[in-house]
CSV table of N, CA and C and ligand atoms in Angstrom, one decimal:
chain,number,residue,atom,x,y,z
W,350,MET,N,84.4,-262.6,-13.3
W,350,MET,CA,83.7,-262.3,-12.0
W,350,MET,C,83.1,-263.6,-11.5
W,351,ASP,N,83.3,-263.8,-10.2
W,351,ASP,CA,82.7,-264.9,-9.5
W,351,ASP,C,81.2,-264.7,-9.4
W,352,VAL,N,80.4,-265.8,-9.5
W,352,VAL,CA,79.0,-265.7,-9.4
W,352,VAL,C,78.6,-266.2,-8.1
W,353,THR,N,77.8,-265.4,-7.3
W,353,THR,CA,77.3,-265.8,-6.0
W,353,THR,C,75.8,-266.0,-6.2
W,354,PHE,N,75.3,-267.1,-5.6
W,354,PHE,CA,73.8,-267.4,-5.7
W,354,PHE,C,73.1,-266.9,-4.5
W,355,LEU,N,72.0,-266.2,-4.8
W,355,LEU,CA,71.1,-265.7,-3.7
W,355,LEU,C,70.4,-266.9,-3.1
W,356,LYS,N,70.4,-267.0,-1.8
W,356,LYS,CA,69.8,-268.1,-1.1
W,356,LYS,C,68.2,-268.0,-1.2
W,357,ARG,N,67.6,-268.9,-2.0
W,357,ARG,CA,66.2,-268.9,-2.1
W,357,ARG,C,65.8,-270.4,-2.1
W,358,SER,N,64.5,-270.6,-1.6
W,358,SER,CA,64.1,-272.0,-1.6
W,358,SER,C,63.7,-272.5,-3.0
W,359,VAL,N,63.6,-273.8,-3.1
W,359,VAL,CA,63.2,-274.4,-4.4
W,359,VAL,C,61.9,-273.8,-4.8
W,360,PHE,N,61.0,-273.7,-3.9
W,360,PHE,CA,59.6,-273.3,-4.2
W,360,PHE,C,59.6,-271.8,-4.6
W,361,GLN,N,60.4,-271.0,-3.9
W,361,GLN,CA,60.5,-269.6,-4.4
W,361,GLN,C,61.0,-269.5,-5.8
W,362,ARG,N,62.0,-270.3,-6.1
W,362,ARG,CA,62.5,-270.3,-7.5
W,362,ARG,C,61.5,-270.9,-8.5
W,363,LEU,N,60.9,-272.0,-8.1
W,363,LEU,CA,59.9,-272.6,-9.0
W,363,LEU,C,58.8,-271.6,-9.4
W,364,PHE,N,58.3,-270.9,-8.4
W,364,PHE,CA,57.2,-270.0,-8.6
W,364,PHE,C,57.7,-268.6,-9.0
W,365,GLY,N,59.0,-268.4,-9.2
W,365,GLY,CA,59.5,-267.1,-9.6
W,365,GLY,C,59.2,-266.0,-8.7
W,366,ARG,N,59.3,-266.3,-7.4
W,366,ARG,CA,59.1,-265.2,-6.4
W,366,ARG,C,60.3,-264.5,-6.1
W,367,PRO,N,60.4,-263.2,-6.5
W,367,PRO,CA,61.7,-262.5,-6.2
W,367,PRO,C,61.9,-262.1,-4.8
W,368,ALA,N,63.1,-261.9,-4.4
W,368,ALA,CA,63.4,-261.5,-3.0
W,368,ALA,C,63.1,-260.0,-2.8
W,369,THR,N,63.2,-259.3,-3.9
W,369,THR,CA,63.1,-257.8,-3.9
W,369,THR,C,61.6,-257.5,-3.9
W,370,LEU,N,61.2,-256.6,-2.9
W,370,LEU,CA,59.8,-256.2,-2.8
W,370,LEU,C,59.5,-254.8,-3.4
W,371,GLU,N,58.3,-254.5,-3.6
W,371,GLU,CA,57.9,-253.2,-3.9
W,371,GLU,C,58.2,-252.3,-2.7
W,372,PRO,N,58.4,-251.0,-2.8
W,372,PRO,CA,58.7,-250.2,-1.7
W,372,PRO,C,57.6,-250.2,-0.7
W,373,ALA,N,57.9,-250.2,0.6
W,373,ALA,CA,56.8,-250.3,1.7
W,373,ALA,C,56.0,-249.0,1.6
W,374,ASP,N,56.6,-247.9,1.3
W,374,ASP,CA,55.9,-246.6,1.1
W,374,ASP,C,55.7,-246.4,-0.4
W,375,GLU,N,54.5,-246.8,-0.8
W,375,GLU,CA,54.2,-246.7,-2.3
W,375,GLU,C,54.2,-245.3,-2.8
W,376,ARG,N,54.1,-244.3,-1.9
W,376,ARG,CA,54.1,-242.9,-2.4
W,376,ARG,C,55.5,-242.3,-2.5
W,377,CYS,N,56.5,-243.1,-2.3
W,377,CYS,CA,57.9,-242.7,-2.4
W,377,CYS,C,58.3,-242.4,-3.8
W,378,TRP,N,57.5,-242.8,-4.8
W,378,TRP,CA,57.9,-242.6,-6.2
W,378,TRP,C,56.8,-242.2,-7.1
W,379,THR,N,57.2,-241.4,-8.2
W,379,THR,CA,56.2,-241.0,-9.2
W,379,THR,C,56.8,-241.3,-10.5
W,380,TYR,N,55.9,-241.4,-11.5
W,380,TYR,CA,56.3,-241.6,-12.9
W,380,TYR,C,55.6,-240.7,-13.8
W,381,VAL,N,56.3,-239.8,-14.4
W,381,VAL,CA,55.8,-238.8,-15.3
W,381,VAL,C,56.8,-238.5,-16.5
W,382,ASP,N,56.2,-238.5,-17.7
W,382,ASP,CA,57.1,-238.2,-18.9
W,382,ASP,C,58.4,-239.0,-18.9
W,383,ASN,N,58.3,-240.3,-18.9
W,383,ASN,CA,59.4,-241.2,-19.0
W,383,ASN,C,60.5,-241.0,-17.9
W,384,ARG,N,60.0,-240.4,-16.8
W,384,ARG,CA,61.0,-240.1,-15.7
W,384,ARG,C,60.4,-240.7,-14.4
W,385,ILE,N,61.2,-241.5,-13.7
W,385,ILE,CA,60.8,-241.9,-12.3
W,385,ILE,C,61.5,-241.1,-11.3
W,386,GLU,N,60.8,-240.5,-10.4
W,386,GLU,CA,61.4,-239.7,-9.3
W,386,GLU,C,61.1,-240.4,-8.0
W,387,ILE,N,62.2,-240.7,-7.3
W,387,ILE,CA,62.1,-241.5,-6.0
W,387,ILE,C,62.6,-240.6,-4.9
W,388,ASP,N,61.8,-240.4,-3.9
W,388,ASP,CA,62.2,-239.6,-2.7
W,388,ASP,C,63.0,-240.6,-1.8
W,389,LEU,N,64.3,-240.4,-1.8
W,389,LEU,CA,65.2,-241.3,-1.1
W,389,LEU,C,65.0,-241.3,0.4
W,390,SER,N,64.4,-240.2,1.0
W,390,SER,CA,64.2,-240.2,2.4
W,390,SER,C,63.0,-241.1,2.8
W,391,ARG,N,62.3,-241.6,1.8
W,391,ARG,CA,61.1,-242.5,2.1
W,391,ARG,C,61.4,-243.9,1.7
W,392,VAL,N,62.7,-244.2,1.3
W,392,VAL,CA,63.0,-245.6,0.8
W,392,VAL,C,64.2,-246.1,1.6
W,393,PRO,N,63.9,-246.6,2.8
W,393,PRO,CA,65.0,-247.2,3.6
W,393,PRO,C,65.6,-248.4,2.9
W,394,GLU,N,64.8,-249.0,2.0
W,394,GLU,CA,65.2,-250.2,1.3
W,394,GLU,C,66.5,-250.0,0.5
W,395,LEU,N,66.7,-248.7,0.1
W,395,LEU,CA,67.8,-248.4,-0.8
W,395,LEU,C,69.0,-247.8,0.0
W,396,ALA,N,68.9,-247.8,1.4
W,396,ALA,CA,70.0,-247.3,2.2
W,396,ALA,C,71.2,-248.3,2.3
W,397,GLU,N,70.9,-249.5,2.1
W,397,GLU,CA,71.9,-250.5,2.3
W,397,GLU,C,72.4,-251.0,0.9
W,398,LYS,N,73.7,-251.2,0.8
W,398,LYS,CA,74.3,-251.7,-0.4
W,398,LYS,C,73.8,-253.1,-0.7
W,399,GLY,N,73.6,-253.5,-1.9
W,399,GLY,CA,73.2,-254.8,-2.3
W,399,GLY,C,71.7,-255.1,-2.1
W,400,HIS,N,70.9,-254.0,-1.9
W,400,HIS,CA,69.5,-254.2,-1.8
W,400,HIS,C,68.8,-253.3,-2.8
W,401,GLY,N,67.5,-253.5,-2.9
W,401,GLY,CA,66.8,-252.7,-3.9
W,401,GLY,C,65.3,-252.7,-3.7
W,402,ILE,N,64.6,-252.1,-4.7
W,402,ILE,CA,63.1,-252.1,-4.8
W,402,ILE,C,62.7,-252.5,-6.2
W,403,ARG,N,61.5,-253.0,-6.3
W,403,ARG,CA,61.0,-253.1,-7.7
W,403,ARG,C,59.8,-252.2,-7.8
W,404,LEU,N,59.7,-251.6,-9.0
W,404,LEU,CA,58.7,-250.6,-9.3
W,404,LEU,C,57.8,-251.2,-10.4
W,405,GLU,N,56.5,-251.2,-10.1
W,405,GLU,CA,55.6,-251.7,-11.1
W,405,GLU,C,54.3,-250.9,-11.0
W,406,GLY,N,53.5,-250.9,-12.0
W,406,GLY,CA,52.2,-250.2,-12.0
W,406,GLY,C,52.4,-248.7,-12.3
W,407,LYS,N,51.5,-247.9,-11.8
W,407,LYS,CA,51.5,-246.4,-12.0
W,407,LYS,C,51.8,-246.0,-13.5
W,408,ASN,N,51.3,-246.8,-14.4
W,408,ASN,CA,51.4,-246.6,-15.9
W,408,ASN,C,52.9,-246.8,-16.4
W,409,LEU,N,53.7,-247.4,-15.6
W,409,LEU,CA,55.1,-247.7,-16.1
W,409,LEU,C,54.9,-248.6,-17.3
W,410,PRO,N,55.7,-248.4,-18.4
W,410,PRO,CA,55.6,-249.3,-19.5
W,410,PRO,C,56.3,-250.6,-19.3
W,411,GLN,N,57.1,-250.7,-18.3
W,411,GLN,CA,57.8,-251.9,-18.0
W,411,GLN,C,58.1,-252.0,-16.5
W,412,ARG,N,58.4,-253.2,-16.0
W,412,ARG,CA,58.8,-253.3,-14.6
W,412,ARG,C,60.3,-252.8,-14.5
W,413,ILE,N,60.5,-252.2,-13.3
W,413,ILE,CA,61.9,-251.6,-13.1
W,413,ILE,C,62.4,-252.2,-11.8
W,414,LEU,N,63.7,-252.5,-11.8
W,414,LEU,CA,64.5,-252.8,-10.6
W,414,LEU,C,65.4,-251.7,-10.3
W,415,VAL,N,65.4,-251.1,-9.1
W,415,VAL,CA,66.3,-250.1,-8.7
W,415,VAL,C,67.1,-250.7,-7.5
W,416,ILE,N,68.4,-250.6,-7.6
W,416,ILE,CA,69.3,-251.1,-6.5
W,416,ILE,C,70.3,-250.1,-6.1
W,417,ARG,N,70.7,-250.3,-4.8
W,417,ARG,CA,71.9,-249.6,-4.3
W,417,ARG,C,73.0,-250.6,-4.5
W,418,GLY,N,73.9,-250.3,-5.4
W,418,GLY,CA,75.0,-251.3,-5.7
W,418,GLY,C,76.0,-251.5,-4.6
W,419,GLU,N,76.8,-252.5,-4.8
W,419,GLU,CA,77.9,-252.7,-3.9
W,419,GLU,C,78.9,-251.6,-4.0
W,420,ASP,N,78.9,-250.9,-5.1
W,420,ASP,CA,79.8,-249.8,-5.4
W,420,ASP,C,79.3,-248.5,-4.8
W,421,GLY,N,78.1,-248.6,-4.1
W,421,GLY,CA,77.6,-247.4,-3.4
W,421,GLY,C,76.7,-246.5,-4.2
W,422,THR,N,76.6,-246.8,-5.5
W,422,THR,CA,75.8,-246.0,-6.4
W,422,THR,C,74.5,-246.7,-6.7
W,423,TYR,N,73.6,-246.0,-7.3
W,423,TYR,CA,72.3,-246.5,-7.7
W,423,TYR,C,72.3,-247.0,-9.1
W,424,HIS,N,71.6,-248.1,-9.3
W,424,HIS,CA,71.5,-248.7,-10.7
W,424,HIS,C,70.1,-249.1,-10.9
W,425,ALA,N,69.7,-248.9,-12.2
W,425,ALA,CA,68.3,-249.3,-12.5
W,425,ALA,C,68.3,-250.2,-13.8
W,426,PHE,N,67.4,-251.1,-13.8
W,426,PHE,CA,67.3,-252.1,-14.9
W,426,PHE,C,65.9,-252.4,-15.3
W,427,GLU,N,65.7,-252.7,-16.5
W,427,GLU,CA,64.4,-253.3,-16.8
W,427,GLU,C,64.3,-254.6,-16.1
W,428,ASN,N,63.2,-254.8,-15.3
W,428,ASN,CA,63.2,-256.0,-14.4
W,428,ASN,C,62.6,-257.2,-15.2
W,429,ARG,N,63.4,-257.7,-16.1
W,429,ARG,CA,62.9,-258.8,-17.0
W,429,ARG,C,64.1,-259.6,-17.4
W,430,CYS,N,64.2,-260.8,-16.9
W,430,CYS,CA,65.3,-261.7,-17.3
W,430,CYS,C,65.2,-262.0,-18.8
W,431,GLN,N,66.3,-262.0,-19.4
W,431,GLN,CA,66.4,-262.2,-20.9
W,431,GLN,C,66.2,-263.7,-21.3
W,432,HIS,N,66.0,-264.6,-20.3
W,432,HIS,CA,65.7,-265.9,-20.6
W,432,HIS,C,64.2,-266.1,-20.8
W,433,MET,N,63.5,-266.0,-19.8
W,433,MET,CA,62.0,-266.2,-19.9
W,433,MET,C,61.2,-265.1,-19.2
W,434,GLY,N,61.9,-264.0,-18.9
W,434,GLY,CA,61.1,-262.8,-18.4
W,434,GLY,C,60.8,-262.7,-17.0
W,435,ARG,N,61.4,-263.6,-16.2
W,435,ARG,CA,61.2,-263.5,-14.7
W,435,ARG,C,61.8,-262.3,-14.1
W,436,ARG,N,61.5,-262.0,-12.9
W,436,ARG,CA,62.1,-260.8,-12.2
W,436,ARG,C,63.5,-261.0,-11.7
W,437,LEU,N,64.2,-259.9,-11.4
W,437,LEU,CA,65.6,-260.0,-11.0
W,437,LEU,C,65.8,-259.4,-9.6
W,438,ASP,N,66.8,-259.9,-9.0
W,438,ASP,CA,67.2,-259.4,-7.6
W,438,ASP,C,68.6,-259.0,-7.6
W,439,PRO,N,69.0,-258.0,-6.7
W,439,PRO,CA,70.4,-257.8,-6.5
W,439,PRO,C,71.0,-258.9,-5.6
W,440,VAL,N,72.2,-259.2,-5.8
W,440,VAL,CA,72.9,-260.2,-4.9
W,440,VAL,C,73.8,-259.5,-4.0
W,441,PRO,N,73.5,-259.4,-2.7
W,441,PRO,CA,74.4,-258.7,-1.7
W,441,PRO,C,75.8,-259.3,-1.7
W,442,GLY,N,76.8,-258.5,-1.7
W,442,GLY,CA,78.2,-259.0,-1.6
W,442,GLY,C,78.7,-259.3,-3.0
W,443,SER,N,78.0,-259.0,-4.0
W,443,SER,CA,78.4,-259.3,-5.4
W,443,SER,C,77.9,-258.2,-6.3
W,444,GLU,N,78.6,-257.7,-7.2
W,444,GLU,CA,78.2,-256.7,-8.1
W,444,GLU,C,77.4,-257.3,-9.3
W,445,THR,N,76.3,-258.0,-8.9
W,445,THR,CA,75.5,-258.7,-9.9
W,445,THR,C,74.0,-258.6,-9.5
W,446,ILE,N,73.2,-258.8,-10.5
W,446,ILE,CA,71.7,-259.0,-10.3
W,446,ILE,C,71.4,-260.4,-10.9
W,447,GLN,N,70.4,-261.1,-10.3
W,447,GLN,CA,70.2,-262.5,-10.6
W,447,GLN,C,68.7,-262.8,-10.8
W,448,CYS,N,68.4,-263.6,-11.7
W,448,CYS,CA,67.0,-264.0,-12.0
W,448,CYS,C,66.5,-264.8,-10.8
W,449,CYS,N,65.2,-264.6,-10.4
W,449,CYS,CA,64.6,-265.3,-9.3
W,449,CYS,C,64.2,-266.7,-9.6
W,450,SER,N,64.4,-267.2,-10.8
W,450,SER,CA,63.9,-268.5,-11.2
W,450,SER,C,65.0,-269.6,-10.9
W,451,VAL,N,64.6,-270.8,-11.2
W,451,VAL,CA,65.5,-271.9,-10.9
W,451,VAL,C,66.8,-271.8,-11.7
W,452,SER,N,66.8,-271.3,-12.9
W,452,SER,CA,68.0,-271.3,-13.7
W,452,SER,C,69.0,-270.1,-13.3
W,453,LYS,N,68.6,-269.2,-12.6
W,453,LYS,CA,69.5,-268.2,-11.9
W,453,LYS,C,70.4,-267.4,-12.9
W,454,SER,N,69.8,-267.0,-14.0
W,454,SER,CA,70.7,-266.2,-14.9
W,454,SER,C,71.2,-265.0,-14.1
W,455,THR,N,72.4,-264.6,-14.3
W,455,THR,CA,73.1,-263.6,-13.5
W,455,THR,C,73.7,-262.6,-14.5
W,456,TYR,N,73.6,-261.3,-14.1
W,456,TYR,CA,74.1,-260.2,-15.0
W,456,TYR,C,75.0,-259.3,-14.1
W,457,ASP,N,75.9,-258.6,-14.8
W,457,ASP,CA,76.7,-257.6,-14.1
W,457,ASP,C,75.9,-256.3,-14.1
W,458,TYR,N,76.4,-255.2,-13.5
W,458,TYR,CA,75.7,-254.0,-13.4
W,458,TYR,C,75.5,-253.3,-14.7
W,459,ASN,N,76.2,-253.7,-15.8
W,459,ASN,CA,76.0,-253.2,-17.1
W,459,ASN,C,74.9,-254.0,-17.8
W,460,GLY,N,74.3,-255.0,-17.2
W,460,GLY,CA,73.3,-255.8,-17.8
W,460,GLY,C,73.8,-257.0,-18.6
W,461,ASN,N,75.1,-257.2,-18.6
W,461,ASN,CA,75.7,-258.3,-19.4
W,461,ASN,C,75.5,-259.6,-18.7
W,462,PRO,N,75.1,-260.6,-19.5
W,462,PRO,CA,74.9,-261.9,-18.8
W,462,PRO,C,76.3,-262.6,-18.4
W,463,LEU,N,76.3,-263.1,-17.2
W,463,LEU,CA,77.5,-263.8,-16.7
W,463,LEU,C,77.3,-265.3,-16.5
W,464,PHE,N,76.1,-265.7,-16.3
W,464,PHE,CA,75.8,-267.1,-15.9
W,464,PHE,C,74.4,-267.4,-16.3
W,465,GLY,N,74.2,-268.7,-16.6
W,465,GLY,CA,72.8,-269.1,-16.9
W,465,GLY,C,72.4,-269.1,-18.3
W,466,PRO,N,71.2,-269.4,-18.6
W,466,PRO,CA,70.7,-269.6,-20.0
W,466,PRO,C,70.5,-268.3,-20.7
W,467,ALA,N,70.4,-267.2,-20.0
W,467,ALA,CA,70.1,-265.9,-20.7
W,467,ALA,C,71.4,-265.5,-21.5
W,468,LYS,N,71.2,-265.1,-22.7
W,468,LYS,CA,72.4,-264.7,-23.5
W,468,LYS,C,72.4,-263.2,-23.9
W,469,LYS,N,71.2,-262.6,-23.7
W,469,LYS,CA,71.1,-261.2,-24.1
W,469,LYS,C,71.3,-260.3,-22.9
W,470,THR,N,71.6,-259.0,-23.2
W,470,THR,CA,71.8,-258.0,-22.1
W,470,THR,C,70.5,-257.5,-21.6
W,471,VAL,N,70.4,-257.3,-20.3
W,471,VAL,CA,69.3,-256.7,-19.6
W,471,VAL,C,69.4,-255.2,-19.8
W,472,ALA,N,68.4,-254.5,-20.2
W,472,ALA,CA,68.5,-253.0,-20.4
W,472,ALA,C,68.7,-252.3,-19.1
W,473,THR,N,69.7,-251.4,-19.1
W,473,THR,CA,70.0,-250.5,-18.0
W,473,THR,C,69.4,-249.2,-18.2
W,474,LEU,N,69.1,-248.4,-17.2
W,474,LEU,CA,68.5,-247.1,-17.3
W,474,LEU,C,69.4,-246.1,-16.6
W,475,ASP,N,69.4,-244.9,-17.1
W,475,ASP,CA,70.2,-243.8,-16.5
W,475,ASP,C,69.6,-243.4,-15.1
W,476,THR,N,70.5,-243.2,-14.2
W,476,THR,CA,70.1,-242.8,-12.8
W,476,THR,C,70.9,-241.5,-12.5
W,477,LYS,N,70.3,-240.7,-11.7
W,477,LYS,CA,71.0,-239.4,-11.3
W,477,LYS,C,70.4,-239.0,-9.9
W,478,VAL,N,71.3,-238.7,-9.0
W,478,VAL,CA,70.8,-238.2,-7.7
W,478,VAL,C,70.7,-236.6,-7.8
W,479,ASP,N,69.5,-236.1,-7.5
W,479,ASP,CA,69.3,-234.7,-7.5
W,479,ASP,C,68.8,-234.3,-6.2
W,480,GLY,N,69.6,-233.7,-5.3
W,480,GLY,CA,69.2,-233.4,-3.9
W,480,GLY,C,68.9,-234.8,-3.3
W,481,GLY,N,67.7,-234.9,-2.7
W,481,GLY,CA,67.4,-236.1,-2.0
W,481,GLY,C,66.5,-237.0,-2.9
W,482,ARG,N,66.6,-236.8,-4.2
W,482,ARG,CA,65.8,-237.6,-5.1
W,482,ARG,C,66.7,-238.3,-6.1
W,483,LEU,N,66.2,-239.5,-6.3
W,483,LEU,CA,66.8,-240.3,-7.4
W,483,LEU,C,66.0,-240.3,-8.6
W,484,ILE,N,66.6,-239.9,-9.7
W,484,ILE,CA,65.8,-239.8,-11.0
W,484,ILE,C,66.3,-240.9,-11.9
W,485,VAL,N,65.3,-241.7,-12.4
W,485,VAL,CA,65.6,-242.8,-13.3
W,485,VAL,C,64.9,-242.4,-14.6
W,486,THR,N,65.7,-242.4,-15.7
W,486,THR,CA,65.1,-242.0,-17.0
W,486,THR,C,64.9,-243.2,-17.9
W,487,LEU,N,63.7,-243.4,-18.3
W,487,LEU,CA,63.3,-244.5,-19.2
W,487,LEU,C,63.7,-244.2,-20.6
G,1024,FES,S1,63.7,-266.7,-16.6
G,1024,FES,FE1,65.6,-266.1,-15.8
G,1024,FES,S2,66.9,-267.8,-16.0
G,1024,FES,FE2,65.0,-268.4,-16.8
């Protein structure tokens, strides 16, 4: 698989600033009993392929990246690069996610490393669409 690099400035990469933001509507998701429930009608960020949201806080035991993949389906990952723990971003036009840091470790949608210093797999999480809700199971 060819690796595409997300366009980010040197400073964004040096300081590990991810392109992916937390959802604008913070009430679009809940976390209860190891289950994240996302109201898709409140998350325009997931309407477009190759984009995503990062979920943090609300007692989540780990940071989560949720993306709408280039394959049109939803994918969720532990949002932690296996090199040094920085956050990850989806790469539009490519079925990959990529570390926001200078070294740009890149993974496929199964979490397998494709490029960069990370050698271990990023954990993926089960996703299921139920009506207008996306369920992510930790
Ligand atoms: S922390 Fe991701 S490549 Fe270094």
